[in-house]
Amino acid sequence: MADLTTRIGALVLKNPIMPASGTFSEELAEVFDLDCLGAHVTKTITQGKRAGNPVPRVCEVNGAMLNSIGIPSKGAEWFLQNTVPFYADYDAPLVISISANSADEFARFAEEVSVPGVAAIEVNISCPNVEDHGKAFAMRPGPTGDVIRKMRSATDLPLWAKLSPNTGEVVEVAQAAEAAGADALVTANTMLAMAIDSATGRARLGNVMGGLSGPALKPITLRMTYQCARAVSIPVIGCGGISTVDDVLEYLIAGARAVQVGTATFISPTTMPRLIGELEQELEERGLTSVDALIGSVDIADEAITLAEYA
Amino acid sequence: MPASLCVVSDSAPTAAPVRHSVNEVDCRVKAHEWVNGQYRLLTLSAPCSVLDCQPGQFFHLLCPQTDRFHPYLRRPMSIYSCNREKGELTFLYKVAGEGTGALAGLETGDVLNIVGPLGQGFEIRPEWRRPLLIARGVGLATLAPLAQECARLRLPLTAICSARAPDLLMSTNLFRSFGAEVITVTDTEGNSDTESLTPLIEGLIRSRGIDAFFTCGSARLMRMLQEIGARHGIGGQVALEQHMACGIGMCQACVRPFRREDGAVNLRVCREGPVFDLQEVL
Ligand SMILES: Cc1cc2nc3c(=O)[nH]c(=O)nc-3n(C[C@H](O)[C@H](O)[C@H](O)COP(=O)(O)OP(=O)(O)OC[C@H]3O[C@@H](n4cnc5c(N)ncnc54)[C@H](O)[C@@H]3O)c2cc1C
Ligand SMILES: Cc1cc2nc3c(=O)[nH]c(=O)nc-3n(C[C@H](O)[C@H](O)[C@H](O)COP(=O)(O)O)c2cc1C
Ligand code: FES
């Protein structure tokens, strides 16, 4: 049997497959045994109660979807009393995703949620920074570094910085997160997008703009994974458009130590357990004894190509 | 994330879920026929694991990819009938857009992947002895299994079936076969508007002793029933629709606002619904 375990800093995951924040919740336990997963990652929460965006909150575009769910949150207290205990019944490590309006708020919130039962904190920095004219933290290395640095001094838990594909400074943001003390990177969140109904002339999301996810996002987030894995020495977790075992292999080969599955769970709620089985089979067929053998093994025929024109 | 525009706070999972009650299965198409110019009846051979369902619950269908249609998300569809002995599950649907267009191309023997059963179905409270069903359009599909349940409970039933035109009235014979008294109204006959329906329903309250409303398929009819219900102290339930992504409660795409003791709250149509208390809908 091939060894599926993978290491994300101090955490050992029994396999590299875990859910993406916002596409997973307790209800999935009605479909399959959640303990088969490498980790559990919860929907982003904020410290206080918060409403989401107007409906329609989702729409489909060719081979992908847009969402403008926002971050409806019942607040930290409710989460700690209800959600954290639910996952205590499982062996898989619990990763909780948090968001806040400023670096100081991020730090205070990280401290509050550093409780027994939580194995790591995923930092959703794709939200507006009130101290930077509402520009998302993840757009620039400076604010990204600030958030991670302040959180680093507020908690001992591993910090996973979730990057955004909306920035042109992918490598700089990744390196800023690493320098500030992040334990891993997640590449990436959704890409800002829009859809219009040509018949009615109306925007198809209640919030006008929303995040693109699903297969159409994959080439972009796969590229980010590759860029980040080469630019930092902390583990990179790939995310974006994964629905088949080939997608998983591509991310591992690009340099990811684990992957997150999001939208595919909406299309087929049994995607993750299926991918775990298929990954094991695929490794065996390739005569590989562990996932480690694949990670970062991308075959670049000629280094110069990566510097060649691409526009 | 963009700033919040709506004042209503969203729901989050409440009670701990029951284990493995939702299944994703491939079903073979047993029959697939046109009921009228717009609606098709789809009959699937389904395994027992998905046939423990309640009237008002729904399935999430993975509509096929065709030359013309490329649906991506699943489509929610109410259970039209569910038969454990025959291992059969049926859906009555309107061919509307991309997903149902693709669905309409399925032929006998083809395979359709479904997830379910999902959501909370209708609850016939013990004090409700004389229900009135008011259905319009696709709402007829959702209320059909409830009519059967009323028959099983030996509750005398009246059903008002509404449609744009007489040829689009469906399931009236099915309702009658469950022993229901059926009243049909249509736009072309000019008797389906709320001005005509309100006195008709108030007459039924007096003559039949109607003590509960069940409705689906029209926001206009729902508002009318909320008013009549409030005036006469009659409760009831409504099955609602909302755009969905996951269908099982994970994504918060399908919320709508409801009135609860502690104020307005957003609830998930796929999870806390699709059936809700008539008076709680905002
Ligand atoms: C719980 C529930 C039960 C339903 N039961 C039935 C039924 O028994 N028979 C029937 O004919 N229809 C039913 N509907 C409505 C049915 O889901 C839509 O008609 C269908 O999704 C339209 O898909 P489309 O791709 O053909 O249309 P399009 O307009 O191309 O759809 C585009 C997108 O909008 C969504 N959408 C469009 N209309 C609706 C709607 N009314 N409700 C929810 N999402 C919508 C689609 O799912 C899709 O994601 C039900 C809806 C819900 C929520
Ligand atoms: C409905 C929905 C809600 C999401 N909510 C969050 C969230 O709360 N926090 C977050 O960091 N990412 C959120 N995401 C982004 C996903 O975690 C993931 O990064 C993205 O969808 C790309 O992966 P995928 O193509 O596999 O879905 C959400 C995505 C979707 C589709
Ligand atoms: S559709 Fe995802 S929560 Fe209802």
XYZ file of C-alpha atoms and ligand atoms in Angstrom:
681
model
C 0.000 0.000 0.000
C 1.296 3.416 -0.942
C 1.896 5.848 1.900
C -0.497 8.759 1.547
C 0.640 10.685 4.614
C 1.895 14.183 4.128
C 3.404 16.716 6.466
C 2.273 20.333 6.715
C 4.828 21.760 9.121
C 4.205 20.121 12.490
C 0.954 18.512 11.357
C 0.895 15.029 9.888
C -2.115 14.411 7.626
C -3.095 10.832 6.835
C -3.656 11.834 3.223
C -3.314 15.039 1.203
C -7.050 15.516 0.540
C -9.023 18.074 2.551
C -11.996 20.366 1.915
C -11.739 24.054 0.943
C -13.225 26.607 3.317
C -16.861 27.472 2.605
C -17.591 24.275 0.697
C -17.696 21.946 3.687
C -19.691 21.666 6.898
C -21.081 19.225 9.453
C -23.881 18.245 7.045
C -21.428 16.339 4.831
C -21.253 13.737 7.632
C -24.655 12.588 6.350
C -22.996 11.551 3.086
C -19.752 9.834 4.187
C -17.484 9.291 7.198
C -15.564 12.548 7.545
C -12.691 10.754 9.248
C -11.386 9.570 5.876
C -10.193 13.114 5.142
C -6.667 14.437 5.681
C -8.059 17.415 7.612
C -11.286 19.344 8.207
C -11.394 22.997 7.162
C -14.346 25.104 8.296
C -16.112 28.028 6.622
C -14.492 31.381 7.405
C -15.869 32.973 10.550
C -15.613 36.479 11.920
C -15.459 37.428 15.602
C -18.894 39.022 15.659
C -22.174 38.052 14.046
C -22.363 38.995 10.413
C -24.899 38.733 7.602
C -24.044 37.482 4.142
C -24.793 39.050 0.763
C -28.097 39.414 -1.122
C -29.412 36.542 -3.293
C -28.881 35.140 -5.857
C -25.592 34.231 -4.222
C -24.473 31.721 -6.856
C -24.665 31.228 -10.589
C -23.024 28.904 -13.051
C -20.845 29.928 -15.962
C -19.348 27.538 -18.476
C -17.493 24.873 -16.494
C -17.412 26.888 -13.287
C -19.478 28.829 -10.800
C -19.505 32.293 -9.273
C -20.389 32.896 -5.644
C -21.031 36.001 -3.623
C -21.987 34.263 -0.391
C -19.897 36.663 1.666
C -19.050 35.623 5.182
C -22.286 35.114 7.076
C -21.096 34.281 10.578
C -22.768 33.348 13.837
C -19.728 34.722 15.623
C -16.870 33.234 17.623
C -18.840 32.287 20.705
C -21.371 30.201 18.799
C -18.607 28.583 16.760
C -16.553 27.586 19.792
C -19.592 26.166 21.560
C -21.080 24.248 18.639
C -18.759 23.678 15.708
C -15.476 22.879 17.469
C -17.084 20.176 19.697
C -18.707 18.547 16.648
C -15.299 17.892 15.079
C -13.811 16.652 18.361
C -15.329 13.230 17.570
C -12.954 12.859 14.634
C -9.228 12.114 14.417
C -8.663 14.357 11.390
C -7.106 17.655 12.463
C -9.450 20.657 12.579
C -8.347 23.728 10.659
C -10.458 26.800 11.225
C -10.614 29.688 8.795
C -10.885 33.189 10.209
C -11.238 36.701 8.867
C -11.111 40.203 10.339
C -11.055 43.862 9.331
C -7.533 44.773 10.485
C -4.259 43.109 11.441
C -4.887 43.789 15.152
C -8.378 42.281 14.946
C -6.918 39.227 13.212
C -4.446 38.825 16.086
C -7.046 39.182 18.850
C -9.363 36.763 17.071
C -6.549 34.225 16.558
C -5.898 34.265 20.286
C -9.578 33.750 21.074
C -9.910 30.707 18.792
C -6.670 29.036 19.923
C -8.480 26.442 21.981
C -8.011 22.679 22.449
C -9.414 20.824 19.441
C -8.157 23.369 16.918
C -5.056 22.123 15.065
C -4.333 25.091 12.800
C -5.707 28.450 11.709
C -6.254 29.264 8.050
C -6.031 33.007 7.515
C -8.543 34.298 4.966
C -6.849 37.501 3.842
C -9.036 37.896 0.745
C -11.267 40.239 2.715
C -11.175 44.042 2.720
C -8.647 45.734 4.998
C -10.356 48.724 6.608
C -6.959 50.337 7.125
C -6.098 50.137 3.417
C -9.166 51.696 1.757
C -10.927 48.343 1.754
C -8.306 46.711 -0.469
C -7.914 43.012 0.365
C -4.883 42.191 2.564
C -3.854 39.456 0.122
C -3.381 41.964 -2.704
C -0.058 43.239 -1.342
C 2.950 41.870 0.543
C 2.914 44.637 3.206
C -0.581 44.097 4.667
C -0.208 40.303 4.291
C 3.007 40.406 6.330
C 1.386 42.639 8.978
C -1.524 40.262 9.523
C 0.641 37.162 9.803
C 3.246 38.847 12.032
C 0.641 40.094 14.512
C -1.131 36.723 14.538
C 2.205 34.945 14.993
C 2.746 36.706 18.300
C -0.843 36.014 19.411
C -1.008 32.221 18.968
C 1.197 29.138 18.918
C -1.058 27.305 16.463
C 0.194 26.743 12.901
C -0.914 29.564 10.586
C -1.910 28.825 6.975
C -2.079 31.957 4.830
C -4.689 31.627 2.086
C -3.583 33.666 -0.901
C -5.665 35.363 -3.558
C -5.390 34.960 -7.344
C -6.446 38.611 -7.698
C -2.960 39.947 -7.028
C -0.204 40.535 -9.530
C 2.380 40.058 -6.795
C 1.930 36.374 -6.056
C 5.535 35.596 -5.193
C 6.041 38.760 -3.134
C 2.875 38.102 -1.101
C 3.895 34.465 -0.572
C 7.368 35.462 0.624
C 5.940 38.152 2.910
C 3.677 35.555 4.550
C 6.614 33.179 5.005
C 8.904 35.874 6.422
C 6.191 36.921 8.893
C 5.938 33.403 10.270
C 3.276 31.556 8.267
C 3.579 27.758 8.543
C 1.965 27.035 5.169
C 0.314 28.717 2.192
C -2.959 27.812 0.542
C -3.093 28.649 -3.178
C -5.698 29.894 -3.657
C -9.026 31.574 -3.043
C -11.575 32.413 -5.758
C -10.917 34.930 -8.520
C -13.098 38.040 -8.703
C -15.512 37.699 -11.603
C -18.902 38.741 -12.966
C -21.757 37.384 -15.077
C -24.564 39.199 -16.904
C -27.798 37.766 -18.289
C -27.785 39.060 -21.862
C -31.550 38.624 -22.214
C -32.485 40.781 -19.214
C -29.332 42.882 -18.969
C -29.172 42.069 -15.271
C -26.104 41.079 -13.249
C -26.560 37.421 -12.356
C -25.338 37.767 -8.756
C -27.209 39.819 -6.175
C -23.859 41.285 -5.170
C -22.946 42.002 -8.846
C -19.403 40.589 -8.497
C -18.338 37.275 -6.982
C -15.613 34.657 -6.874
C -14.954 32.212 -9.701
C -14.347 28.614 -8.653
C -14.407 25.180 -10.250
C -12.466 23.659 -13.183
C -12.087 26.974 -15.060
C -9.998 28.346 -12.145
C -7.484 25.499 -12.110
C -4.848 26.671 -14.587
C -4.484 29.919 -12.645
C -4.250 28.434 -9.156
C -2.029 25.616 -10.417
C 0.346 28.271 -11.755
C 0.256 30.063 -8.380
C 1.012 26.790 -6.608
C 4.021 26.239 -8.845
C 5.269 29.817 -8.374
C 4.883 29.708 -4.599
C 6.374 26.232 -4.139
C 9.537 27.460 -5.868
C 9.654 30.757 -3.983
C 9.144 29.637 -0.373
C 10.334 26.757 1.776
C 7.137 26.316 3.812
C 4.559 23.788 2.510
C 2.090 24.911 -0.146
C -1.445 23.521 -0.239
C -3.011 23.630 -3.705
C -6.637 24.663 -4.202
C -8.729 25.519 -7.223
C -10.774 23.468 -9.654
C -9.860 20.026 -8.371
C -12.384 17.328 -9.272
C -10.378 14.386 -10.641
C -7.346 12.436 -9.475
C -5.391 13.909 -12.393
C -6.066 17.364 -10.968
C -4.659 16.191 -7.613
C -1.570 14.744 -9.305
C -0.992 17.977 -11.234
C -0.981 20.035 -8.035
C 1.352 17.600 -6.261
C 3.692 17.589 -9.243
C 3.593 21.407 -9.292
C 4.850 21.358 -5.701
C 1.804 21.170 -3.413
C 2.129 18.976 -0.279
C -1.640 18.664 -0.003
C -4.752 19.891 -1.787
C -8.157 21.324 -0.978
C -11.323 20.375 -2.827
C -14.098 22.963 -3.031
C -16.764 23.308 -5.700
C -16.397 19.676 -6.829
C -18.095 18.619 -3.578
C -21.213 20.529 -4.699
C -21.262 18.655 -8.004
C -20.566 15.301 -6.355
C -20.614 15.209 -2.538
C -18.560 11.994 -2.562
C -15.669 13.552 -4.516
C -13.155 13.605 -1.632
C -13.388 9.949 -0.535
C -13.279 8.946 -4.206
C -10.118 11.012 -4.784
C -8.385 9.425 -1.773
C -9.035 5.926 -3.144
C -8.007 6.876 -6.657
C -4.823 8.607 -5.497
C -3.691 5.494 -3.666
C -4.412 3.370 -6.733
C -2.618 5.821 -9.014
C 0.530 5.805 -6.839
C 0.565 2.019 -6.875
C 0.144 1.881 -10.632
C 3.090 4.241 -10.988
C 5.141 2.082 -8.611
C 5.465 4.931 -6.104
C 5.533 4.174 -2.382
C 4.550 7.641 -1.150
C 3.083 10.977 -2.230
C 6.425 12.581 -1.372
C 7.871 11.025 -4.516
C 5.571 13.163 -6.637
C 5.728 16.497 -4.864
C 7.474 19.155 -6.918
C 8.544 16.663 -9.582
C 7.376 18.811 -12.490
C 9.473 18.223 -15.559
C 10.530 21.559 -16.989
C 12.319 20.756 -20.235
C 14.171 24.027 -20.391
C 14.382 26.514 -17.522
C 14.561 29.359 -20.027
C 11.019 28.615 -21.112
C 9.667 29.871 -17.817
C 11.207 33.227 -18.544
C 10.092 33.359 -22.154
C 7.318 35.565 -23.392
C 3.870 34.476 -22.416
C 1.762 37.481 -23.264
C -15.154 40.029 0.988
C -17.641 42.770 0.148
C -19.430 44.550 2.944
C -22.725 43.102 3.958
C -25.810 44.645 2.400
C -28.464 42.779 4.254
C -29.424 43.160 7.873
C -30.595 39.633 8.463
C -28.155 37.249 10.087
C -27.642 33.877 8.480
C -28.360 30.498 9.918
C -25.685 27.986 10.704
C -26.035 24.260 11.243
C -28.250 23.567 14.221
C -28.725 20.031 15.498
C -26.049 17.393 14.935
C -26.909 15.701 11.656
C -28.013 12.094 11.321
C -25.283 9.934 9.813
C -25.282 8.782 6.171
C -28.912 9.546 5.383
C -28.045 11.338 2.142
C -26.866 9.240 -0.774
C -25.358 9.928 -4.159
C -26.526 7.209 -6.560
C -26.743 6.452 -10.274
C -30.276 5.592 -11.377
C -31.518 4.171 -14.626
C -34.301 5.935 -16.515
C -37.327 3.634 -16.629
C -39.644 5.960 -18.501
C -39.643 9.565 -19.601
C -42.699 11.122 -21.202
C -44.273 14.478 -22.043
C -47.264 15.299 -19.859
C -48.147 18.381 -21.888
C -46.282 20.881 -24.053
C -44.049 22.044 -21.166
C -43.819 19.321 -18.540
C -42.127 15.942 -18.524
C -42.541 13.017 -16.169
C -39.288 11.209 -15.406
C -39.398 7.755 -13.820
C -36.187 6.332 -12.339
C -35.272 2.888 -11.007
C -33.857 3.813 -7.628
C -32.180 1.794 -4.856
C -33.832 1.458 -1.421
C -31.144 3.667 0.113
C -32.793 6.779 -1.357
C -36.430 5.731 -1.138
C -37.059 6.547 2.496
C -38.522 9.963 1.726
C -41.147 12.400 2.932
C -43.583 14.452 0.817
C -41.968 17.863 0.194
C -38.393 16.591 0.198
C -36.305 16.912 -2.956
C -33.378 15.443 -4.851
C -30.446 17.216 -6.443
C -30.070 16.027 -10.042
C -26.850 16.012 -12.060
C -28.293 16.940 -15.447
C -26.314 15.421 -18.335
C -23.992 17.327 -20.703
C -25.423 17.408 -24.216
C -24.416 19.002 -27.512
C -26.639 21.982 -26.782
C -26.683 22.223 -22.990
C -23.796 22.362 -20.545
C -25.264 22.626 -17.060
C -22.635 22.673 -14.290
C -24.432 22.838 -10.947
C -27.036 20.276 -9.912
C -30.761 21.103 -10.200
C -33.182 20.696 -7.270
C -36.366 18.744 -8.040
C -39.227 17.771 -5.721
C -40.204 14.161 -5.347
C -43.366 13.605 -7.388
C -43.738 10.028 -6.197
C -41.643 7.479 -4.396
C -42.474 3.776 -4.379
C -40.356 1.389 -2.312
C -42.072 -1.777 -3.575
C -41.447 -0.916 -7.208
C -38.072 0.720 -6.491
C -39.300 3.792 -8.327
C -38.810 7.508 -7.988
C -40.536 10.055 -10.225
C -40.098 13.761 -10.955
C -42.511 16.052 -12.771
C -40.651 18.998 -14.200
C -40.991 21.978 -16.457
C -38.465 22.247 -19.264
C -37.093 25.696 -18.450
C -33.428 26.347 -19.279
C -30.001 24.785 -19.489
C -30.393 22.029 -16.863
C -33.941 20.916 -17.484
C -33.286 21.229 -21.230
C -30.476 18.708 -20.857
C -32.618 16.540 -18.599
C -35.342 16.409 -21.243
C -32.929 14.583 -23.555
C -32.640 11.536 -21.278
C -33.942 8.316 -22.784
C -35.079 5.042 -21.259
C -32.016 3.111 -20.119
C -29.843 6.224 -19.648
C -28.250 6.886 -16.258
C -28.930 9.909 -14.041
C -26.901 10.694 -10.920
C -29.008 11.975 -8.011
C -28.299 13.103 -4.434
C -30.922 12.827 -1.721
C -33.411 12.694 -0.252
C -32.831 16.270 0.934
C -34.519 18.849 3.146
C -37.469 18.873 5.505
C -40.797 17.706 4.097
C -44.361 18.660 5.017
C -45.619 18.031 8.509
C -49.324 17.369 8.928
C -49.944 18.427 12.523
C -52.435 16.259 14.439
C -54.789 19.221 14.921
C -55.025 19.733 11.151
C -58.037 17.637 10.085
C -59.302 19.424 6.958
C -56.422 20.520 4.732
C -56.646 22.654 1.603
C -53.913 22.299 -1.024
C -53.341 25.236 -3.349
C -50.875 24.526 -6.121
C -49.766 26.382 -9.207
C -47.442 25.279 -12.010
C -44.546 23.188 -10.751
C -46.142 23.379 -7.284
C -48.484 20.626 -8.412
C -45.498 18.276 -8.528
C -44.433 19.148 -4.997
C -47.921 18.797 -3.495
C -48.827 15.489 -5.188
C -47.135 13.237 -2.605
C -48.749 15.305 0.164
C -52.179 14.522 -1.308
C -51.255 10.847 -1.140
C -50.177 11.226 2.485
C -53.489 12.927 3.334
C -55.283 9.959 1.725
C -53.204 7.557 3.832
C -54.158 9.488 6.972
C -57.808 9.426 5.787
C -58.047 13.204 5.876
C -60.773 14.622 3.618
C -58.931 16.822 1.145
C -59.694 19.744 -1.131
C -57.197 20.835 -3.789
C -57.179 23.997 -5.882
C -55.040 23.523 -8.972
C -54.034 26.666 -10.818
C -52.356 27.066 -14.205
C -51.989 29.542 -17.044
C -54.246 27.556 -19.370
C -56.449 24.457 -19.062
C -54.032 22.306 -21.096
C -51.299 23.048 -18.521
C -53.352 21.730 -15.611
C -51.638 18.556 -14.486
C -52.165 15.906 -11.893
C -55.845 16.692 -11.356
C -56.725 13.041 -11.947
C -53.921 11.992 -9.638
C -55.297 14.287 -6.901
C -58.780 12.843 -7.510
C -57.392 9.302 -7.310
C -56.244 10.192 -3.776
C -59.852 11.099 -3.007
C -59.397 14.848 -3.218
C -62.124 17.256 -4.237
C -60.405 19.163 -7.071
C -61.153 22.735 -8.112
C -59.339 24.029 -11.191
C -58.680 27.660 -11.994
C -56.779 29.138 -14.948
C -55.576 32.511 -16.192
C -57.391 32.058 -19.503
C -60.686 31.487 -17.681
C -59.927 34.531 -15.529
C -60.618 32.839 -12.191
C -57.040 32.311 -10.949
C -56.364 35.825 -9.593
C -56.369 36.503 -5.856
C -59.565 38.603 -6.132
C -61.405 35.505 -7.376
C -59.607 33.017 -5.178
C -59.988 34.816 -1.849
C -63.837 34.529 -1.727
C -63.598 30.970 -3.085
C -61.244 29.953 -0.264
C -63.202 31.830 2.413
C -66.285 29.966 1.151
C -64.426 26.657 1.549
C -63.407 27.603 5.093
C -67.090 28.050 5.929
C -68.484 25.079 3.989
C -65.708 22.517 4.485
C -64.198 23.658 7.752
C -60.719 24.067 6.208
C -58.177 24.306 9.044
C -54.792 24.155 7.252
C -53.242 25.484 4.029
C -50.488 23.829 2.023
C -49.126 25.655 -0.972
C -46.350 25.694 -3.529
C -45.531 27.328 -6.832
C -46.628 30.942 -6.522
C -45.459 33.832 -4.334
C -48.748 35.607 -5.067
C -50.820 32.688 -3.786
C -48.571 32.372 -0.745
C -49.102 36.057 0.196
C -52.848 35.640 -0.280
C -52.903 32.578 1.975
C -50.822 34.377 4.620
C -53.515 37.081 4.702
C -56.480 34.710 4.730
C -54.723 32.527 7.292
C -54.014 35.491 9.576
C -57.620 36.660 9.313
C -59.110 33.254 10.093
C -56.437 31.899 12.435
C -55.541 29.129 10.000
C -51.978 27.825 9.892
C -50.173 26.030 7.155
C -47.013 25.328 5.259
C -45.362 26.420 2.050
C -42.671 24.776 -0.073
C -40.216 27.387 -1.367
C -37.577 27.580 -4.061
C -34.201 29.262 -4.124
C -31.088 29.022 -6.285
C -28.813 26.357 -4.841
C -25.241 25.189 -5.144
C -24.621 22.324 -2.690
C -28.213 21.383 -1.820
C -27.137 19.806 1.467
C -26.561 22.812 3.713
C -22.881 23.620 3.298
C -22.672 26.753 1.165
C -25.400 29.183 2.388
C -26.368 29.992 -1.214
C -30.050 29.254 -0.796
C -31.058 31.449 2.158
C -34.308 33.385 2.511
C -35.472 35.603 5.371
C -37.968 34.256 7.933
C -39.701 35.636 10.979
C -38.703 33.910 14.215
C -39.329 34.801 17.878
C -36.033 36.661 18.151
C -36.466 38.602 14.903
C -35.697 37.992 11.258
C -33.295 35.220 10.381
C -31.956 33.802 7.128
C -32.648 30.084 6.800
C -31.398 27.663 4.162
C -34.131 26.499 1.791
C -32.210 23.251 1.156
C -31.771 22.433 4.812
C -34.313 24.070 7.146
C -36.718 23.902 4.156
C -37.873 23.632 1.449
C -41.071 23.400 3.524
C -41.633 26.257 5.984
C -44.363 27.574 8.228
C -46.638 29.730 6.048
C -46.671 32.708 8.420
C -42.902 32.737 8.991
C -42.047 33.598 5.380
C -41.070 37.261 5.000
C -36.649 22.461 -3.557
C -37.026 22.695 -4.997
C -37.887 21.833 -5.631
C -38.223 22.017 -6.975
N -39.076 21.137 -7.562
C -39.398 21.285 -8.859
C -40.267 20.351 -9.502
O -40.746 19.389 -8.902
N -40.554 20.548 -10.827
C -40.036 21.611 -11.529
O -40.341 21.738 -12.699
N -39.223 22.501 -10.940
C -38.889 22.370 -9.629
N -38.034 23.278 -9.035
C -37.468 24.351 -9.838
C -36.275 23.811 -10.655
O -35.196 23.532 -9.782
C -35.828 24.846 -11.689
O -36.837 24.982 -12.631
C -34.556 24.412 -12.390
O -33.464 24.477 -11.510
C -34.285 25.268 -13.599
O -33.060 24.871 -14.159
P -32.693 25.185 -15.662
O -31.262 24.967 -15.825
O -33.570 24.454 -16.594
O -33.064 26.743 -15.797
P -32.059 27.966 -15.853
O -32.898 29.176 -15.790
O -31.113 27.836 -17.011
O -31.241 27.825 -14.508
C -30.121 28.609 -14.193
C -29.778 28.411 -12.740
O -30.807 28.944 -11.912
C -31.356 27.945 -11.078
N -32.823 28.106 -11.024
C -33.629 28.575 -12.005
N -34.904 28.568 -11.599
C -34.921 28.098 -10.340
C -35.943 27.856 -9.386
N -37.225 28.097 -9.641
N -35.595 27.362 -8.179
C -34.293 27.110 -7.895
N -33.289 27.330 -8.757
C -33.598 27.804 -9.965
C -30.957 26.643 -11.703
O -30.910 25.580 -10.773
C -29.621 26.964 -12.301
O -28.616 26.882 -11.333
C -37.692 23.119 -7.690
C -36.816 24.006 -7.047
C -36.478 23.808 -5.718
C -35.541 24.754 -5.044
C -19.726 28.832 -2.098
C -18.293 29.095 -1.754
C -17.972 29.665 -0.519
C -16.650 29.917 -0.183
N -16.357 30.453 1.046
C -15.070 30.662 1.391
C -14.736 31.151 2.673
O -15.584 31.392 3.526
N -13.416 31.345 2.966
C -12.423 31.062 2.068
O -11.255 31.233 2.404
N -12.715 30.567 0.847
C -14.007 30.371 0.491
N -14.296 29.852 -0.750
C -13.201 29.562 -1.698
C -12.814 28.090 -1.654
O -12.332 27.731 -0.385
C -11.743 27.778 -2.713
O -10.600 28.529 -2.418
C -12.185 28.107 -4.125
O -13.539 27.777 -4.303
C -11.357 27.399 -5.190
O -11.456 25.998 -5.079
P -12.494 25.095 -5.950
O -12.318 25.500 -7.391
O -12.096 23.691 -5.667
O -13.841 25.442 -5.456
C -15.622 29.598 -1.105
C -15.939 29.019 -2.335
C -17.261 28.769 -2.676
C -17.565 28.145 -3.997
S -27.650 25.131 -1.436
Fe -25.868 25.119 -0.210
S -26.705 25.620 1.732
Fe -28.471 25.388 0.515
